[in-house]
Amino acid sequence: MAYDPNNIFARILRGEIPCKKVFEDEHALAFHDINPQAPTHILVIPKGAYVSFDDFSANAPPAEIVGYVRAIGHVAREQGVADSGYRILANHGANSHQEVPHLHVHIFGGRRLGPMLVKS
Ligand code: 5GP
């Protein structure tokens, strides 16, 4: 799948659409999910143009991978969920219902999160 430069998170990165930012550095941007599923629900996105984890893990240079992973851990600590526990989730493709085609990791926390997957 080719990267769509007009996806909603690309537009947030360009400042064309507002977000409730909680963190930004050279590799990543983190902001509140617009439709939170837990008391803490933050999205962390890489600044590079990657469709999903599949694309990122295959094609991103090591410095971007390290920067992104460190940003995710940093944001979780900064949001105060590292001690109580949190879940990270990255959807890729149709079976996962990925909605936005720019890699994003969800950080969920602030309550007991229940089972890992819903039975279908
Ligand atoms: P996915 O299903 O692709 O893993 O998750 C996409 C997430 O992006 C959803 O949780 C959805 O609520 C969130 N989202 C979609 N559009 C926007 C937006 O314009 N701003 C923010 N902050 N979150 C969005």
CSV table of N, CA, C and O and ligand atoms in Angstrom, one decimal:
chain,number,residue,atom,x,y,z
A,1,MET,N,0.8,-1.2,0.0
A,1,MET,CA,0.0,0.0,0.0
A,1,MET,C,0.9,1.3,0.0
A,1,MET,O,1.8,1.4,0.9
A,2,ALA,N,0.6,2.2,-1.0
A,2,ALA,CA,1.4,3.4,-1.0
A,2,ALA,C,1.0,4.3,0.1
A,2,ALA,O,-0.2,4.3,0.5
A,3,TYR,N,1.9,5.1,0.6
A,3,TYR,CA,1.6,6.1,1.6
A,3,TYR,C,0.7,7.2,1.1
A,3,TYR,O,1.1,7.8,0.0
A,4,ASP,N,-0.3,7.6,1.7
A,4,ASP,CA,-1.2,8.7,1.3
A,4,ASP,C,-0.8,9.9,2.1
A,4,ASP,O,-1.1,10.0,3.3
A,5,PRO,N,-0.2,10.9,1.5
A,5,PRO,CA,0.2,12.1,2.2
A,5,PRO,C,-0.9,13.0,2.8
A,5,PRO,O,-0.7,13.9,3.5
A,6,ASN,N,-2.1,12.6,2.4
A,6,ASN,CA,-3.3,13.4,2.9
A,6,ASN,C,-4.0,12.7,4.0
A,6,ASN,O,-5.1,13.1,4.4
A,7,ASN,N,-3.5,11.6,4.5
A,7,ASN,CA,-4.2,10.9,5.7
A,7,ASN,C,-4.2,11.9,6.8
A,7,ASN,O,-3.4,12.8,6.9
A,8,ILE,N,-5.1,11.6,7.8
A,8,ILE,CA,-5.4,12.6,8.8
A,8,ILE,C,-4.2,12.9,9.7
A,8,ILE,O,-3.9,14.0,10.2
A,9,PHE,N,-3.3,11.8,10.0
A,9,PHE,CA,-2.2,12.0,10.8
A,9,PHE,C,-1.1,12.8,10.1
A,9,PHE,O,-0.3,13.6,10.7
A,10,ALA,N,-0.9,12.6,8.8
A,10,ALA,CA,0.0,13.4,8.0
A,10,ALA,C,-0.4,14.9,8.1
A,10,ALA,O,0.4,15.8,8.2
A,11,ARG,N,-1.7,15.1,8.1
A,11,ARG,CA,-2.2,16.5,8.2
A,11,ARG,C,-2.0,17.1,9.6
A,11,ARG,O,-1.7,18.3,9.7
A,12,ILE,N,-2.1,16.3,10.6
A,12,ILE,CA,-1.8,16.7,12.0
A,12,ILE,C,-0.3,17.0,12.0
A,12,ILE,O,0.1,18.1,12.6
A,13,LEU,N,0.6,16.2,11.5
A,13,LEU,CA,2.0,16.4,11.5
A,13,LEU,C,2.4,17.8,10.8
A,13,LEU,O,3.3,18.5,11.3
A,14,ARG,N,1.6,18.1,9.7
A,14,ARG,CA,1.9,19.4,9.0
A,14,ARG,C,1.3,20.6,9.7
A,14,ARG,O,1.4,21.7,9.2
A,15,GLY,N,0.5,20.3,10.8
A,15,GLY,CA,-0.2,21.4,11.5
A,15,GLY,C,-1.4,21.9,10.8
A,15,GLY,O,-1.9,23.0,11.1
A,16,GLU,N,-1.9,21.1,9.8
A,16,GLU,CA,-3.1,21.5,9.1
A,16,GLU,C,-4.4,21.3,9.9
A,16,GLU,O,-5.5,21.9,9.7
A,17,ILE,N,-4.3,20.3,10.9
A,17,ILE,CA,-5.4,19.9,11.7
A,17,ILE,C,-4.9,19.9,13.2
A,17,ILE,O,-3.8,19.5,13.4
A,18,PRO,N,-5.6,20.5,14.1
A,18,PRO,CA,-5.1,20.6,15.5
A,18,PRO,C,-5.1,19.2,16.2
A,18,PRO,O,-5.9,18.3,15.8
A,19,CYS,N,-4.3,19.1,17.2
A,19,CYS,CA,-4.4,17.9,18.1
A,19,CYS,C,-4.0,18.4,19.5
A,19,CYS,O,-3.5,19.5,19.7
A,20,LYS,N,-4.4,17.6,20.5
A,20,LYS,CA,-4.0,17.8,21.9
A,20,LYS,C,-2.6,17.2,22.1
A,20,LYS,O,-2.6,16.0,22.6
A,21,LYS,N,-1.6,17.9,21.8
A,21,LYS,CA,-0.2,17.4,21.8
A,21,LYS,C,0.2,17.2,23.3
A,21,LYS,O,0.0,18.0,24.1
A,22,VAL,N,0.9,16.0,23.5
A,22,VAL,CA,1.5,15.8,24.8
A,22,VAL,C,3.0,15.7,24.7
A,22,VAL,O,3.7,15.8,25.7
A,23,PHE,N,3.6,15.4,23.5
A,23,PHE,CA,5.0,15.2,23.4
A,23,PHE,C,5.4,15.4,21.9
A,23,PHE,O,4.6,15.0,21.0
A,24,GLU,N,6.6,15.9,21.7
A,24,GLU,CA,7.1,16.0,20.3
A,24,GLU,C,8.6,16.0,20.4
A,24,GLU,O,9.2,16.8,21.2
A,25,ASP,N,9.3,15.3,19.5
A,25,ASP,CA,10.7,15.4,19.3
A,25,ASP,C,11.0,15.2,17.9
A,25,ASP,O,10.1,15.2,17.0
A,26,GLU,N,12.3,15.0,17.5
A,26,GLU,CA,12.6,14.9,16.1
A,26,GLU,C,12.0,13.7,15.4
A,26,GLU,O,11.8,13.7,14.2
A,27,HIS,N,11.7,12.6,16.2
A,27,HIS,CA,11.3,11.4,15.6
A,27,HIS,C,9.8,11.1,15.8
A,27,HIS,O,9.2,10.3,15.0
A,28,ALA,N,9.1,11.7,16.7
A,28,ALA,CA,7.8,11.3,17.1
A,28,ALA,C,6.9,12.5,17.6
A,28,ALA,O,7.4,13.5,18.0
A,29,LEU,N,5.6,12.3,17.4
A,29,LEU,CA,4.6,13.2,17.9
A,29,LEU,C,3.6,12.4,18.7
A,29,LEU,O,3.2,11.3,18.2
A,30,ALA,N,3.2,12.9,19.9
A,30,ALA,CA,2.1,12.1,20.7
A,30,ALA,C,1.0,13.1,21.0
A,30,ALA,O,1.3,14.2,21.4
A,31,PHE,N,-0.2,12.6,20.9
A,31,PHE,CA,-1.4,13.4,21.2
A,31,PHE,C,-2.5,12.5,21.7
A,31,PHE,O,-2.5,11.3,21.5
A,32,HIS,N,-3.5,13.2,22.3
A,32,HIS,CA,-4.7,12.5,22.8
A,32,HIS,C,-5.5,11.9,21.6
A,32,HIS,O,-5.8,12.7,20.6
A,33,ASP,N,-6.0,10.7,21.7
A,33,ASP,CA,-7.0,10.1,20.8
A,33,ASP,C,-8.3,10.9,20.8
A,33,ASP,O,-8.7,11.3,21.9
A,34,ILE,N,-8.9,11.2,19.7
A,34,ILE,CA,-10.1,12.0,19.7
A,34,ILE,C,-11.3,11.3,20.3
A,34,ILE,O,-12.3,11.9,20.7
A,35,ASN,N,-11.2,10.0,20.4
A,35,ASN,CA,-12.3,9.2,20.9
A,35,ASN,C,-11.7,8.2,21.9
A,35,ASN,O,-11.6,7.0,21.6
A,36,PRO,N,-11.4,8.7,23.1
A,36,PRO,CA,-10.6,7.8,24.0
A,36,PRO,C,-11.4,6.6,24.5
A,36,PRO,O,-12.6,6.7,24.8
A,37,GLN,N,-10.7,5.5,24.6
A,37,GLN,CA,-11.2,4.2,25.0
A,37,GLN,C,-10.8,3.8,26.4
A,37,GLN,O,-11.2,2.8,26.9
A,38,ALA,N,-10.0,4.7,27.0
A,38,ALA,CA,-9.5,4.5,28.4
A,38,ALA,C,-9.2,5.8,29.0
A,38,ALA,O,-9.1,6.8,28.2
A,39,PRO,N,-9.1,5.9,30.3
A,39,PRO,CA,-8.8,7.3,30.9
A,39,PRO,C,-7.5,7.9,30.3
A,39,PRO,O,-7.4,9.1,30.1
A,40,THR,N,-6.5,7.0,30.0
A,40,THR,CA,-5.4,7.5,29.2
A,40,THR,C,-5.4,6.8,27.9
A,40,THR,O,-5.5,5.6,27.8
A,41,HIS,N,-5.5,7.6,26.8
A,41,HIS,CA,-5.5,7.0,25.5
A,41,HIS,C,-4.7,8.0,24.6
A,41,HIS,O,-5.3,9.0,24.1
A,42,ILE,N,-3.5,7.7,24.4
A,42,ILE,CA,-2.6,8.5,23.6
A,42,ILE,C,-2.1,7.8,22.4
A,42,ILE,O,-1.9,6.6,22.4
A,43,LEU,N,-2.0,8.6,21.3
A,43,LEU,CA,-1.5,8.0,20.1
A,43,LEU,C,0.0,8.6,19.9
A,43,LEU,O,0.2,9.8,20.1
A,44,VAL,N,0.9,7.7,19.5
A,44,VAL,CA,2.3,8.1,19.3
A,44,VAL,C,2.5,7.8,17.8
A,44,VAL,O,2.4,6.6,17.4
A,45,ILE,N,2.9,8.8,17.0
A,45,ILE,CA,3.2,8.5,15.6
A,45,ILE,C,4.6,8.9,15.3
A,45,ILE,O,5.2,9.9,15.8
A,46,PRO,N,5.2,8.2,14.3
A,46,PRO,CA,6.6,8.6,13.9
A,46,PRO,C,6.4,9.8,12.9
A,46,PRO,O,5.4,10.0,12.3
A,47,LYS,N,7.5,10.6,12.8
A,47,LYS,CA,7.4,11.8,11.9
A,47,LYS,C,7.6,11.3,10.5
A,47,LYS,O,7.1,12.0,9.6
A,48,GLY,N,8.2,10.2,10.2
A,48,GLY,CA,8.4,9.7,8.9
A,48,GLY,C,7.1,9.2,8.3
A,48,GLY,O,6.1,8.8,9.1
A,49,ALA,N,7.1,9.0,7.0
A,49,ALA,CA,5.9,8.6,6.3
A,49,ALA,C,5.8,7.1,6.2
A,49,ALA,O,6.3,6.5,5.2
A,50,TYR,N,5.2,6.4,7.1
A,50,TYR,CA,5.1,5.0,7.2
A,50,TYR,C,3.6,4.6,7.3
A,50,TYR,O,3.0,5.1,8.2
A,51,VAL,N,3.2,3.7,6.5
A,51,VAL,CA,1.7,3.3,6.5
A,51,VAL,C,1.4,2.6,7.8
A,51,VAL,O,0.3,2.8,8.3
A,52,SER,N,2.3,1.7,8.2
A,52,SER,CA,1.9,0.9,9.4
A,52,SER,C,3.2,0.3,10.0
A,52,SER,O,4.3,0.5,9.5
A,53,PHE,N,3.0,-0.5,11.0
A,53,PHE,CA,4.2,-1.2,11.6
A,53,PHE,C,4.9,-2.1,10.6
A,53,PHE,O,6.1,-2.2,10.6
A,54,ASP,N,4.1,-2.7,9.7
A,54,ASP,CA,4.8,-3.5,8.7
A,54,ASP,C,5.8,-2.7,7.8
A,54,ASP,O,6.9,-3.1,7.6
A,55,ASP,N,5.3,-1.6,7.4
A,55,ASP,CA,6.2,-0.7,6.5
A,55,ASP,C,7.3,-0.2,7.4
A,55,ASP,O,8.5,-0.2,7.0
A,56,PHE,N,7.0,0.3,8.6
A,56,PHE,CA,8.1,0.9,9.4
A,56,PHE,C,9.2,-0.1,9.8
A,56,PHE,O,10.4,0.2,9.7
A,57,SER,N,8.7,-1.3,10.2
A,57,SER,CA,9.7,-2.3,10.7
A,57,SER,C,10.6,-2.8,9.5
A,57,SER,O,11.8,-3.1,9.7
A,58,ALA,N,10.1,-2.7,8.3
A,58,ALA,CA,10.9,-3.2,7.1
A,58,ALA,C,11.7,-2.1,6.6
A,58,ALA,O,12.8,-2.3,6.1
A,59,ASN,N,11.3,-0.8,6.7
A,59,ASN,CA,11.9,0.2,5.9
A,59,ASN,C,12.5,1.4,6.7
A,59,ASN,O,13.3,2.2,6.1
A,60,ALA,N,12.2,1.6,7.9
A,60,ALA,CA,12.7,2.8,8.6
A,60,ALA,C,14.2,2.5,9.0
A,60,ALA,O,14.6,1.4,9.4
A,61,PRO,N,15.0,3.6,8.9
A,61,PRO,CA,16.4,3.5,9.4
A,61,PRO,C,16.4,3.3,10.9
A,61,PRO,O,15.5,3.7,11.6
A,62,PRO,N,17.5,2.6,11.4
A,62,PRO,CA,17.6,2.3,12.8
A,62,PRO,C,17.4,3.5,13.7
A,62,PRO,O,16.7,3.4,14.7
A,63,ALA,N,17.9,4.7,13.4
A,63,ALA,CA,17.8,5.8,14.2
A,63,ALA,C,16.3,6.2,14.4
A,63,ALA,O,15.9,6.6,15.5
A,64,GLU,N,15.5,6.1,13.4
A,64,GLU,CA,14.1,6.4,13.5
A,64,GLU,C,13.3,5.3,14.3
A,64,GLU,O,12.4,5.7,15.1
A,65,ILE,N,13.8,4.1,14.2
A,65,ILE,CA,13.1,3.0,15.0
A,65,ILE,C,13.4,3.2,16.5
A,65,ILE,O,12.6,3.2,17.4
A,66,VAL,N,14.7,3.5,16.8
A,66,VAL,CA,15.1,3.7,18.2
A,66,VAL,C,14.4,4.9,18.7
A,66,VAL,O,13.8,4.9,19.8
A,67,GLY,N,14.4,6.0,18.0
A,67,GLY,CA,13.8,7.3,18.4
A,67,GLY,C,12.3,7.1,18.7
A,67,GLY,O,11.7,7.6,19.7
A,68,TYR,N,11.6,6.3,17.8
A,68,TYR,CA,10.2,6.1,18.0
A,68,TYR,C,9.9,5.2,19.2
A,68,TYR,O,9.0,5.6,20.0
A,69,VAL,N,10.6,4.2,19.3
A,69,VAL,CA,10.4,3.2,20.5
A,69,VAL,C,10.6,4.0,21.8
A,69,VAL,O,9.9,3.9,22.8
A,70,ARG,N,11.7,4.7,21.8
A,70,ARG,CA,12.0,5.5,23.1
A,70,ARG,C,10.9,6.5,23.4
A,70,ARG,O,10.6,6.7,24.5
A,71,ALA,N,10.4,7.1,22.3
A,71,ALA,CA,9.3,8.1,22.5
A,71,ALA,C,8.1,7.5,23.1
A,71,ALA,O,7.5,8.1,24.0
A,72,ILE,N,7.8,6.3,22.7
A,72,ILE,CA,6.6,5.6,23.2
A,72,ILE,C,6.7,5.4,24.7
A,72,ILE,O,5.9,5.7,25.5
A,73,GLY,N,7.9,4.8,25.1
A,73,GLY,CA,8.1,4.6,26.5
A,73,GLY,C,8.2,5.8,27.3
A,73,GLY,O,7.6,5.9,28.5
A,74,HIS,N,8.8,6.9,26.8
A,74,HIS,CA,8.9,8.2,27.5
A,74,HIS,C,7.5,8.7,27.7
A,74,HIS,O,7.1,9.2,28.8
A,75,VAL,N,6.6,8.7,26.7
A,75,VAL,CA,5.3,9.3,26.8
A,75,VAL,C,4.5,8.5,27.9
A,75,VAL,O,3.8,9.1,28.7
A,76,ALA,N,4.6,7.2,27.9
A,76,ALA,CA,3.9,6.4,28.9
A,76,ALA,C,4.3,6.8,30.3
A,76,ALA,O,3.5,6.9,31.2
A,77,ARG,N,5.6,6.9,30.5
A,77,ARG,CA,6.1,7.3,31.8
A,77,ARG,C,5.6,8.7,32.1
A,77,ARG,O,5.1,9.0,33.2
A,78,GLU,N,5.7,9.6,31.2
A,78,GLU,CA,5.3,11.0,31.4
A,78,GLU,C,3.8,11.1,31.7
A,78,GLU,O,3.3,12.0,32.5
A,79,GLN,N,3.0,10.2,31.1
A,79,GLN,CA,1.5,10.2,31.4
A,79,GLN,C,1.2,9.6,32.7
A,79,GLN,O,0.0,9.5,33.1
A,80,GLY,N,2.2,9.0,33.4
A,80,GLY,CA,1.9,8.4,34.7
A,80,GLY,C,1.3,7.0,34.7
A,80,GLY,O,0.7,6.6,35.7
A,81,VAL,N,1.5,6.3,33.6
A,81,VAL,CA,0.9,4.9,33.6
A,81,VAL,C,1.9,3.8,33.7
A,81,VAL,O,1.5,2.6,33.7
A,82,ALA,N,3.2,4.2,33.7
A,82,ALA,CA,4.2,3.1,33.7
A,82,ALA,C,4.1,2.3,35.0
A,82,ALA,O,4.3,1.0,34.9
A,83,ASP,N,3.9,2.9,36.1
A,83,ASP,CA,3.8,2.1,37.4
A,83,ASP,C,2.5,1.3,37.5
A,83,ASP,O,2.6,0.1,37.9
A,84,SER,N,1.4,1.8,37.1
A,84,SER,CA,0.1,1.1,37.2
A,84,SER,C,-0.1,0.1,36.1
A,84,SER,O,-0.9,-0.9,36.2
A,85,GLY,N,0.6,0.3,35.0
A,85,GLY,CA,0.5,-0.6,33.8
A,85,GLY,C,-0.3,0.0,32.7
A,85,GLY,O,-1.2,0.8,32.9
A,86,TYR,N,0.1,-0.4,31.5
A,86,TYR,CA,-0.5,0.1,30.3
A,86,TYR,C,-0.4,-0.9,29.2
A,86,TYR,O,0.3,-1.9,29.3
A,87,ARG,N,-1.2,-0.7,28.1
A,87,ARG,CA,-1.1,-1.5,27.0
A,87,ARG,C,-0.8,-0.7,25.7
A,87,ARG,O,-1.3,0.4,25.6
A,88,ILE,N,0.1,-1.2,24.9
A,88,ILE,CA,0.4,-0.6,23.6
A,88,ILE,C,-0.2,-1.4,22.5
A,88,ILE,O,-0.2,-2.7,22.6
A,89,LEU,N,-0.7,-0.8,21.5
A,89,LEU,CA,-1.4,-1.5,20.4
A,89,LEU,C,-1.1,-0.8,19.1
A,89,LEU,O,-1.2,0.5,19.0
A,90,ALA,N,-0.7,-1.5,18.1
A,90,ALA,CA,-0.6,-1.0,16.7
A,90,ALA,C,-1.3,-1.8,15.7
A,90,ALA,O,-1.0,-3.0,15.6
A,91,ASN,N,-2.3,-1.3,15.1
A,91,ASN,CA,-3.1,-2.1,14.1
A,91,ASN,C,-2.4,-2.0,12.8
A,91,ASN,O,-2.0,-0.9,12.3
A,92,HIS,N,-2.4,-3.1,12.1
A,92,HIS,CA,-1.9,-3.1,10.7
A,92,HIS,C,-2.9,-3.8,9.8
A,92,HIS,O,-3.2,-5.0,10.0
A,93,GLY,N,-3.4,-3.1,8.8
A,93,GLY,CA,-4.2,-3.8,7.8
A,93,GLY,C,-5.7,-4.1,8.1
A,93,GLY,O,-6.2,-3.7,9.2
A,94,ALA,N,-6.3,-4.8,7.2
A,94,ALA,CA,-7.8,-4.9,7.3
A,94,ALA,C,-8.2,-5.8,8.4
A,94,ALA,O,-9.2,-5.4,9.1
A,95,ASN,N,-7.6,-6.9,8.7
A,95,ASN,CA,-8.0,-7.7,9.8
A,95,ASN,C,-8.0,-7.0,11.2
A,95,ASN,O,-8.7,-7.4,12.1
A,96,SER,N,-7.1,-6.0,11.3
A,96,SER,CA,-7.0,-5.3,12.6
A,96,SER,C,-7.9,-4.1,12.6
A,96,SER,O,-7.9,-3.4,13.6
A,97,HIS,N,-8.6,-3.8,11.5
A,97,HIS,CA,-9.4,-2.6,11.4
A,97,HIS,C,-8.6,-1.3,11.5
A,97,HIS,O,-9.0,-0.3,12.1
A,98,GLN,N,-7.4,-1.3,11.0
A,98,GLN,CA,-6.6,-0.1,11.0
A,98,GLN,C,-7.4,1.0,10.2
A,98,GLN,O,-7.8,0.8,9.0
A,99,GLU,N,-7.6,2.1,10.8
A,99,GLU,CA,-8.4,3.2,10.2
A,99,GLU,C,-7.5,4.3,9.5
A,99,GLU,O,-7.9,4.8,8.5
A,100,VAL,N,-6.4,4.6,10.2
A,100,VAL,CA,-5.6,5.7,9.6
A,100,VAL,C,-4.3,5.1,9.1
A,100,VAL,O,-3.6,4.5,9.9
A,101,PRO,N,-4.0,5.3,7.8
A,101,PRO,CA,-2.8,4.7,7.2
A,101,PRO,C,-1.5,5.5,7.4
A,101,PRO,O,-0.8,5.7,6.5
A,102,HIS,N,-1.3,5.8,8.7
A,102,HIS,CA,0.0,6.4,9.1
A,102,HIS,C,0.3,5.6,10.4
A,102,HIS,O,-0.5,5.7,11.3
A,103,LEU,N,1.5,5.0,10.5
A,103,LEU,CA,1.7,4.2,11.8
A,103,LEU,C,1.4,5.0,13.0
A,103,LEU,O,1.8,6.1,13.2
A,104,HIS,N,0.7,4.3,13.9
A,104,HIS,CA,0.4,4.9,15.2
A,104,HIS,C,0.4,3.8,16.2
A,104,HIS,O,-0.2,2.7,16.0
A,105,VAL,N,0.9,4.1,17.4
A,105,VAL,CA,0.8,3.2,18.5
A,105,VAL,C,-0.2,3.8,19.5
A,105,VAL,O,0.0,5.0,19.8
A,106,HIS,N,-1.2,3.0,19.9
A,106,HIS,CA,-2.1,3.5,21.0
A,106,HIS,C,-1.4,3.2,22.3
A,106,HIS,O,-0.9,2.0,22.5
A,107,ILE,N,-1.5,4.1,23.3
A,107,ILE,CA,-1.1,3.8,24.7
A,107,ILE,C,-2.4,3.9,25.5
A,107,ILE,O,-3.0,4.9,25.5
A,108,PHE,N,-2.8,2.8,26.1
A,108,PHE,CA,-4.0,2.7,26.9
A,108,PHE,C,-3.6,2.5,28.4
A,108,PHE,O,-2.8,1.7,28.7
A,109,GLY,N,-4.3,3.2,29.3
A,109,GLY,CA,-4.0,3.0,30.7
A,109,GLY,C,-5.0,3.8,31.6
A,109,GLY,O,-6.0,4.3,31.1
A,110,GLY,N,-4.8,3.7,32.9
A,110,GLY,CA,-5.6,4.4,33.8
A,110,GLY,C,-6.7,3.6,34.4
A,110,GLY,O,-7.5,4.1,35.2
A,111,ARG,N,-6.9,2.4,33.9
A,111,ARG,CA,-7.9,1.5,34.5
A,111,ARG,C,-7.5,0.0,34.1
A,111,ARG,O,-6.6,-0.2,33.3
A,112,ARG,N,-8.2,-0.9,34.7
A,112,ARG,CA,-8.0,-2.3,34.3
A,112,ARG,C,-8.5,-2.5,32.9
A,112,ARG,O,-9.6,-2.1,32.6
A,113,LEU,N,-7.6,-3.0,32.0
A,113,LEU,CA,-7.9,-3.0,30.6
A,113,LEU,C,-8.7,-4.2,30.1
A,113,LEU,O,-9.0,-4.3,28.9
A,114,GLY,N,-8.8,-5.2,30.9
A,114,GLY,CA,-9.6,-6.4,30.5
A,114,GLY,C,-8.8,-7.3,29.6
A,114,GLY,O,-7.6,-7.1,29.4
A,115,PRO,N,-9.6,-8.2,28.9
A,115,PRO,CA,-8.9,-9.2,28.1
A,115,PRO,C,-8.2,-8.6,26.9
A,115,PRO,O,-8.6,-7.5,26.4
A,116,MET,N,-7.2,-9.3,26.4
A,116,MET,CA,-6.4,-8.7,25.3
A,116,MET,C,-7.2,-8.5,24.0
A,116,MET,O,-7.1,-7.5,23.3
A,117,LEU,N,-8.1,-9.5,23.7
A,117,LEU,CA,-8.9,-9.4,22.5
A,117,LEU,C,-10.3,-9.8,22.7
A,117,LEU,O,-10.6,-10.6,23.6
A,118,VAL,N,-11.2,-9.2,22.0
A,118,VAL,CA,-12.6,-9.5,22.1
A,118,VAL,C,-12.8,-10.8,21.3
A,118,VAL,O,-12.2,-11.0,20.2
A,119,LYS,N,-13.7,-11.7,21.8
A,119,LYS,CA,-13.9,-12.9,21.0
A,119,LYS,C,-14.9,-12.5,19.8
A,119,LYS,O,-15.8,-11.8,20.0
A,120,SER,N,-14.6,-13.0,18.6
A,120,SER,CA,-15.4,-12.7,17.5
A,120,SER,C,-16.3,-13.8,17.1
A,120,SER,O,-16.2,-14.9,17.6
B,1,5GP,P1,-6.7,2.7,14.3
B,1,5GP,O1,-8.0,2.0,14.2
B,1,5GP,O2,-6.3,3.1,12.9
B,1,5GP,O3,-5.7,1.9,15.0
B,1,5GP,O4,-6.9,3.9,15.2
B,1,5GP,C1,-7.2,5.2,14.7
B,1,5GP,C2,-7.4,6.1,15.9
B,1,5GP,O5,-7.3,7.4,15.5
B,1,5GP,C3,-8.8,5.9,16.5
B,1,5GP,O6,-8.7,5.5,17.8
B,1,5GP,C4,-9.4,7.3,16.3
B,1,5GP,O7,-10.3,7.7,17.4
B,1,5GP,C5,-8.2,8.2,16.1
B,1,5GP,N1,-8.5,9.4,15.3
B,1,5GP,C6,-9.1,9.4,14.1
B,1,5GP,N2,-9.1,10.7,13.6
B,1,5GP,C7,-8.5,11.5,14.6
B,1,5GP,C8,-8.2,12.9,14.7
B,1,5GP,O8,-8.5,13.7,13.8
B,1,5GP,N3,-7.6,13.3,15.8
B,1,5GP,C9,-7.2,12.4,16.8
B,1,5GP,N4,-6.6,13.0,17.8
B,1,5GP,N5,-7.5,11.1,16.7
B,1,5GP,C10,-8.1,10.6,15.6
